[in-house]
JSON list of C-alpha atoms in Angstrom, two decimals:
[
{"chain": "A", "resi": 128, "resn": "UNK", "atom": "CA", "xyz": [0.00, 0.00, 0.00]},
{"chain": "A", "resi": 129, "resn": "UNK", "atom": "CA", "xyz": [3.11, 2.12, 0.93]},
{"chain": "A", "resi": 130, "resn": "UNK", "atom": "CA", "xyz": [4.45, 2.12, -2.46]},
{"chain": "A", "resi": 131, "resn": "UNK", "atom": "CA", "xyz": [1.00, 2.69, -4.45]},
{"chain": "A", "resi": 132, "resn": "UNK", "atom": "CA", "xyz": [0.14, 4.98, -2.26]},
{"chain": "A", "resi": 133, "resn": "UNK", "atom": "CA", "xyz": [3.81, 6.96, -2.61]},
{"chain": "A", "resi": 134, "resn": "UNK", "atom": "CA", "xyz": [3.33, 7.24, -6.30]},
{"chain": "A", "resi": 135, "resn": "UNK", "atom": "CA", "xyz": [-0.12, 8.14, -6.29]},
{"chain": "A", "resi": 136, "resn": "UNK", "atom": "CA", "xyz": [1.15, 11.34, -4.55]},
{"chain": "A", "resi": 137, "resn": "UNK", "atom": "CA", "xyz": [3.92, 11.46, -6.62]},
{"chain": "A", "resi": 138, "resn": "UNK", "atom": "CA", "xyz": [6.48, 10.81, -3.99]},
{"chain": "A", "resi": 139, "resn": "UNK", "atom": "CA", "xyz": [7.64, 7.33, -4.70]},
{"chain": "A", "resi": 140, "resn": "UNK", "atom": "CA", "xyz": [8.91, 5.96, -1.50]},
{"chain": "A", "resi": 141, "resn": "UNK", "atom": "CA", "xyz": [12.82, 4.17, -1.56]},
{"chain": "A", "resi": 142, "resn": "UNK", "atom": "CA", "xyz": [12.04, 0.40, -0.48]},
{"chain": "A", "resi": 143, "resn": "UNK", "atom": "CA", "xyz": [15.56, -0.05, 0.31]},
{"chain": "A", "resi": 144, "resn": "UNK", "atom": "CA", "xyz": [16.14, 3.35, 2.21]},
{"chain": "A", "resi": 145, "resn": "UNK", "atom": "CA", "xyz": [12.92, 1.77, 4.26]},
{"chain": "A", "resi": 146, "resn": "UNK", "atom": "CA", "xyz": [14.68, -1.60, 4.59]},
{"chain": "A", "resi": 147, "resn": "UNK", "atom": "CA", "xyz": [18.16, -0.19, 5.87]},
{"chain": "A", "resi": 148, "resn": "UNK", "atom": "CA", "xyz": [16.47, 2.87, 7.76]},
{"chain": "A", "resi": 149, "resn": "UNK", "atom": "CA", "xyz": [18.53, 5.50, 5.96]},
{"chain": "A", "resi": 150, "resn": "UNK", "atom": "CA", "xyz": [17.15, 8.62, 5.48]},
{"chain": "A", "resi": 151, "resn": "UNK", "atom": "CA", "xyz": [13.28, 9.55, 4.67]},
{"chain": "A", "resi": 152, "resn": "UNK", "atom": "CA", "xyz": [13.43, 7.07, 2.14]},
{"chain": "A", "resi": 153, "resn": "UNK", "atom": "CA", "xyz": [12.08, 9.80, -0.43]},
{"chain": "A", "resi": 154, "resn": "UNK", "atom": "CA", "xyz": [9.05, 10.87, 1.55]},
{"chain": "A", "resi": 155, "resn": "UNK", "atom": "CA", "xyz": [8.68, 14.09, 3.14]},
{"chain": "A", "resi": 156, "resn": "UNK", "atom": "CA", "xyz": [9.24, 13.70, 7.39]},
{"chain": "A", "resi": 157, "resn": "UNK", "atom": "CA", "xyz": [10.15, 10.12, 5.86]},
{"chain": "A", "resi": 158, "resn": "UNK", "atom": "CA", "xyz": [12.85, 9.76, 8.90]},
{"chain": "A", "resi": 159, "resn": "UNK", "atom": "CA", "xyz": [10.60, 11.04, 11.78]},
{"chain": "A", "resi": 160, "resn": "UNK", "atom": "CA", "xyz": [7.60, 8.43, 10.15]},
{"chain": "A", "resi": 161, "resn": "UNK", "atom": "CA", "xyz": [9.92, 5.46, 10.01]},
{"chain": "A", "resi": 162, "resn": "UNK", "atom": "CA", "xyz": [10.80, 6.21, 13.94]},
{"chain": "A", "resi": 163, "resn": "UNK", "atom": "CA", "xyz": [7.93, 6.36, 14.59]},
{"chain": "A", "resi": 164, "resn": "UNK", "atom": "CA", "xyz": [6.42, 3.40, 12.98]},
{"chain": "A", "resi": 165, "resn": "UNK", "atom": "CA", "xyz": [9.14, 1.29, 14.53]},
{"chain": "A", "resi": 166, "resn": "UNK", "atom": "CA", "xyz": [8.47, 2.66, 17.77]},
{"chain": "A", "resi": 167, "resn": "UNK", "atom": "CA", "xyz": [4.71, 1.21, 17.44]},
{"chain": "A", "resi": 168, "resn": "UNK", "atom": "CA", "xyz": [6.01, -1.44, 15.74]},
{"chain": "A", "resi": 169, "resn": "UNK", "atom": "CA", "xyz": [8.70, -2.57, 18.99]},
{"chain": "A", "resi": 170, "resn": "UNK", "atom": "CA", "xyz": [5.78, -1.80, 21.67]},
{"chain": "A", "resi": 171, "resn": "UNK", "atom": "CA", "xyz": [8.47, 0.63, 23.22]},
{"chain": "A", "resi": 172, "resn": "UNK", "atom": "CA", "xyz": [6.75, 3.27, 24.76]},
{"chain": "A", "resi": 173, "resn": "UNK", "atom": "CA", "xyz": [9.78, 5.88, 26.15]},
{"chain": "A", "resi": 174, "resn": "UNK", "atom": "CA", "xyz": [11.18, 5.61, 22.19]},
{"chain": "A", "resi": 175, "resn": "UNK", "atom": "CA", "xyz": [7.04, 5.90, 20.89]},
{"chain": "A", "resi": 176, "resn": "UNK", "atom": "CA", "xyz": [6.95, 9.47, 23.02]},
{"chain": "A", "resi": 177, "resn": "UNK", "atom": "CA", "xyz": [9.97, 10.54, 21.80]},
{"chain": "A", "resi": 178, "resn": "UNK", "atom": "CA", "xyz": [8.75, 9.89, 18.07]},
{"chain": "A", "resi": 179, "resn": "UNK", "atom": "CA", "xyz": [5.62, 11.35, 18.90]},
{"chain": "A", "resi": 180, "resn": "UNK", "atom": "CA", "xyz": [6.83, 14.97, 20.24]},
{"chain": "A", "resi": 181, "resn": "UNK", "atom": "CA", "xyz": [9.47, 14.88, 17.28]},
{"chain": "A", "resi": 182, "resn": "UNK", "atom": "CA", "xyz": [6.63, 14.23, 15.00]},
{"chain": "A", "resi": 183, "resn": "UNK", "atom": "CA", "xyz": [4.22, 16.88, 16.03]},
{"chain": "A", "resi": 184, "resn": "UNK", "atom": "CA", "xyz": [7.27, 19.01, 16.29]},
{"chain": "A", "resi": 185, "resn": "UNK", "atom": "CA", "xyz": [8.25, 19.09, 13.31]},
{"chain": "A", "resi": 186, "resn": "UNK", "atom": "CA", "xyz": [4.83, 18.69, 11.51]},
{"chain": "A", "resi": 187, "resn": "UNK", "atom": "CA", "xyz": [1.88, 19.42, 13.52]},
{"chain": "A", "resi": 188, "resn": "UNK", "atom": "CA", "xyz": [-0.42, 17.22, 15.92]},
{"chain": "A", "resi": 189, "resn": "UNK", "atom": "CA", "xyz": [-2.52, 16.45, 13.09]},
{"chain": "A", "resi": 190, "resn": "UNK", "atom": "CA", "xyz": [0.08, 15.09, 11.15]},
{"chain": "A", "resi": 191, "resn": "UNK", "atom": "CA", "xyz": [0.79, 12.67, 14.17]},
{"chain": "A", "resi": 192, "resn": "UNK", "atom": "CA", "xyz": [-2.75, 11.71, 14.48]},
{"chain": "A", "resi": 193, "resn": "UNK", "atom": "CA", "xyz": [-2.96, 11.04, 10.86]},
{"chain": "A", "resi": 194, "resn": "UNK", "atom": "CA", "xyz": [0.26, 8.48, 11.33]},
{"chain": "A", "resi": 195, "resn": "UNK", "atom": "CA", "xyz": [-0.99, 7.05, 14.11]},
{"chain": "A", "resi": 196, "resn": "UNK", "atom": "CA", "xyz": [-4.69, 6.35, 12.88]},
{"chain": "A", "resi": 197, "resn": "UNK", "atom": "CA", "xyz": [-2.26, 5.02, 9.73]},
{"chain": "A", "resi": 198, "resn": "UNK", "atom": "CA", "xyz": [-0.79, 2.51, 12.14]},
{"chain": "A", "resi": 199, "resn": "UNK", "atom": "CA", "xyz": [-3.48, 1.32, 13.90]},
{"chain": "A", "resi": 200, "resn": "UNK", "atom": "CA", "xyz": [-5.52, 0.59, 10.44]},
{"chain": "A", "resi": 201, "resn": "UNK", "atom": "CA", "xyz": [-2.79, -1.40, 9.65]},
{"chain": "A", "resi": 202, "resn": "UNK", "atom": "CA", "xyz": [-2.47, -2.97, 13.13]},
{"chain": "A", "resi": 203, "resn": "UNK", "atom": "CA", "xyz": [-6.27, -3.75, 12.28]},
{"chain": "A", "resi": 204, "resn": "UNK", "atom": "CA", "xyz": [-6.47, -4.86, 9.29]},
{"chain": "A", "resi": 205, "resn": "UNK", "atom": "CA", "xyz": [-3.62, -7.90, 10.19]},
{"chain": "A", "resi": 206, "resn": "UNK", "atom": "CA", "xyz": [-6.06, -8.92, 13.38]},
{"chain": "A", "resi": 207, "resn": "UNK", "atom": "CA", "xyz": [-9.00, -8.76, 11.06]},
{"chain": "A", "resi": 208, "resn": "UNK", "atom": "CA", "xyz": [-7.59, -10.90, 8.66]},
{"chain": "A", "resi": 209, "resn": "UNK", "atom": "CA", "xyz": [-5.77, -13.58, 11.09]},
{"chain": "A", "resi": 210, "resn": "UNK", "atom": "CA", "xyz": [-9.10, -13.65, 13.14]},
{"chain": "A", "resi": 211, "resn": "UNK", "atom": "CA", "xyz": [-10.77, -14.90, 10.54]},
{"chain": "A", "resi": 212, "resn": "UNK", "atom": "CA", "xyz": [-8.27, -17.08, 8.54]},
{"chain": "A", "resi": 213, "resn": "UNK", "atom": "CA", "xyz": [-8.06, -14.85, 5.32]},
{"chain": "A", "resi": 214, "resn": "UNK", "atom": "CA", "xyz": [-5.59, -16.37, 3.04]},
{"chain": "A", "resi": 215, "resn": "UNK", "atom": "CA", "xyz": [-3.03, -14.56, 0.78]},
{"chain": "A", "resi": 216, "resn": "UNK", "atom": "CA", "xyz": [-3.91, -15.64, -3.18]},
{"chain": "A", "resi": 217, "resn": "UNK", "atom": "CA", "xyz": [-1.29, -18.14, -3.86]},
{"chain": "A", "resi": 218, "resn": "UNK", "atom": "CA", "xyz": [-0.45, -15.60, -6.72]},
{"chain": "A", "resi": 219, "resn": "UNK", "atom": "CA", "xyz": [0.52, -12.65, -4.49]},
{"chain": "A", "resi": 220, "resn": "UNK", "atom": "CA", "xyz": [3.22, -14.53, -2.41]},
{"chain": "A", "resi": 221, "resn": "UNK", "atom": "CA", "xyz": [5.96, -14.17, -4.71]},
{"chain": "A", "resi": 222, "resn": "UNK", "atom": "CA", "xyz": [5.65, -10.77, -4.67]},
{"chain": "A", "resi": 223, "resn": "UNK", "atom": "CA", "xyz": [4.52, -10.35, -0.35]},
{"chain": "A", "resi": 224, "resn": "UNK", "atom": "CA", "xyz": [8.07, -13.13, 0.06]},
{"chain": "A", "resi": 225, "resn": "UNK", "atom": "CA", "xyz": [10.21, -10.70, -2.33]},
{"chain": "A", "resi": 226, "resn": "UNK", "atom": "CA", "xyz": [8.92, -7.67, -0.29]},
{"chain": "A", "resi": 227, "resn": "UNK", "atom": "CA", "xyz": [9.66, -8.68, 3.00]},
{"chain": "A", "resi": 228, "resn": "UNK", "atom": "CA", "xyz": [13.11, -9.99, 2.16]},
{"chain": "A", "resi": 229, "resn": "UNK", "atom": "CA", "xyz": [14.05, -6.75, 0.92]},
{"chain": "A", "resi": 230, "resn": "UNK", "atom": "CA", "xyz": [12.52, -5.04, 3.84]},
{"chain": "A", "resi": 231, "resn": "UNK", "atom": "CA", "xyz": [13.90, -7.21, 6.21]},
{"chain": "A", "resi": 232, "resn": "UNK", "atom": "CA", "xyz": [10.82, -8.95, 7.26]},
{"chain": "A", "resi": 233, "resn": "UNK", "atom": "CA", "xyz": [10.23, -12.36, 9.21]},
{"chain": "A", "resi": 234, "resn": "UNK", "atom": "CA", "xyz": [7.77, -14.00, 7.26]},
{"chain": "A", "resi": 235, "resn": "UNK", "atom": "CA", "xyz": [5.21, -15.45, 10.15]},
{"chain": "A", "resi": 236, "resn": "UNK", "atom": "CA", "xyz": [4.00, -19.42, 9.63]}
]
């Protein structure tokens, strides 16, 4: 969705700045998002309130919001789909496996 989404906007994101965690990765406050996604991401909240205040600091507490209600759809959508056994098309998994290598991902079982 990340990289549809990007070039939609027309501000194609850099997979592989996203994978390594250099830079913004092409997007604007790119850094300051990935912090803070990976503070959500590691449950940690003293690094989460640090992203946070940088975030609205440099942006504005809408902006935050916005990345946060981002998050949690995301956060929602995965509980939504493992509570009720949703499948990925056999089709897709090239392309999910390829994605999460480059990122860096654990594929779960």
């Amino acid at each position: 969705m990340l990289s549809w989404s990007s070039h939609q906007d027309g501000t194609p994101a850099d997979v592989d700045a996203l994978a390594s965690g250099d830079g913004d990765a092409g997007l604007p406050h790119g850094a300051l998002l990935m912090a803070f996604a990976e503070a959500i991401a590691q449950w940690d909240d003293d690094a989460l309130a640090i992203a946070r205040e940088a975030l609205v600091e440099a942006t504005s507490e809408a902006f935050m919001i916005d990345a946060a209600a981002v998050a949690a759809n995301f956060e929602m959508m995965t509980r939504v789909a493992d509570g009720t056994g949703a499948q990925h098309a056999p089709e897709a998994m090239a392309d999910r496996t390829a994605l999460a290598a480059r990122l860096g991902m654990v594929e779960r079982p």
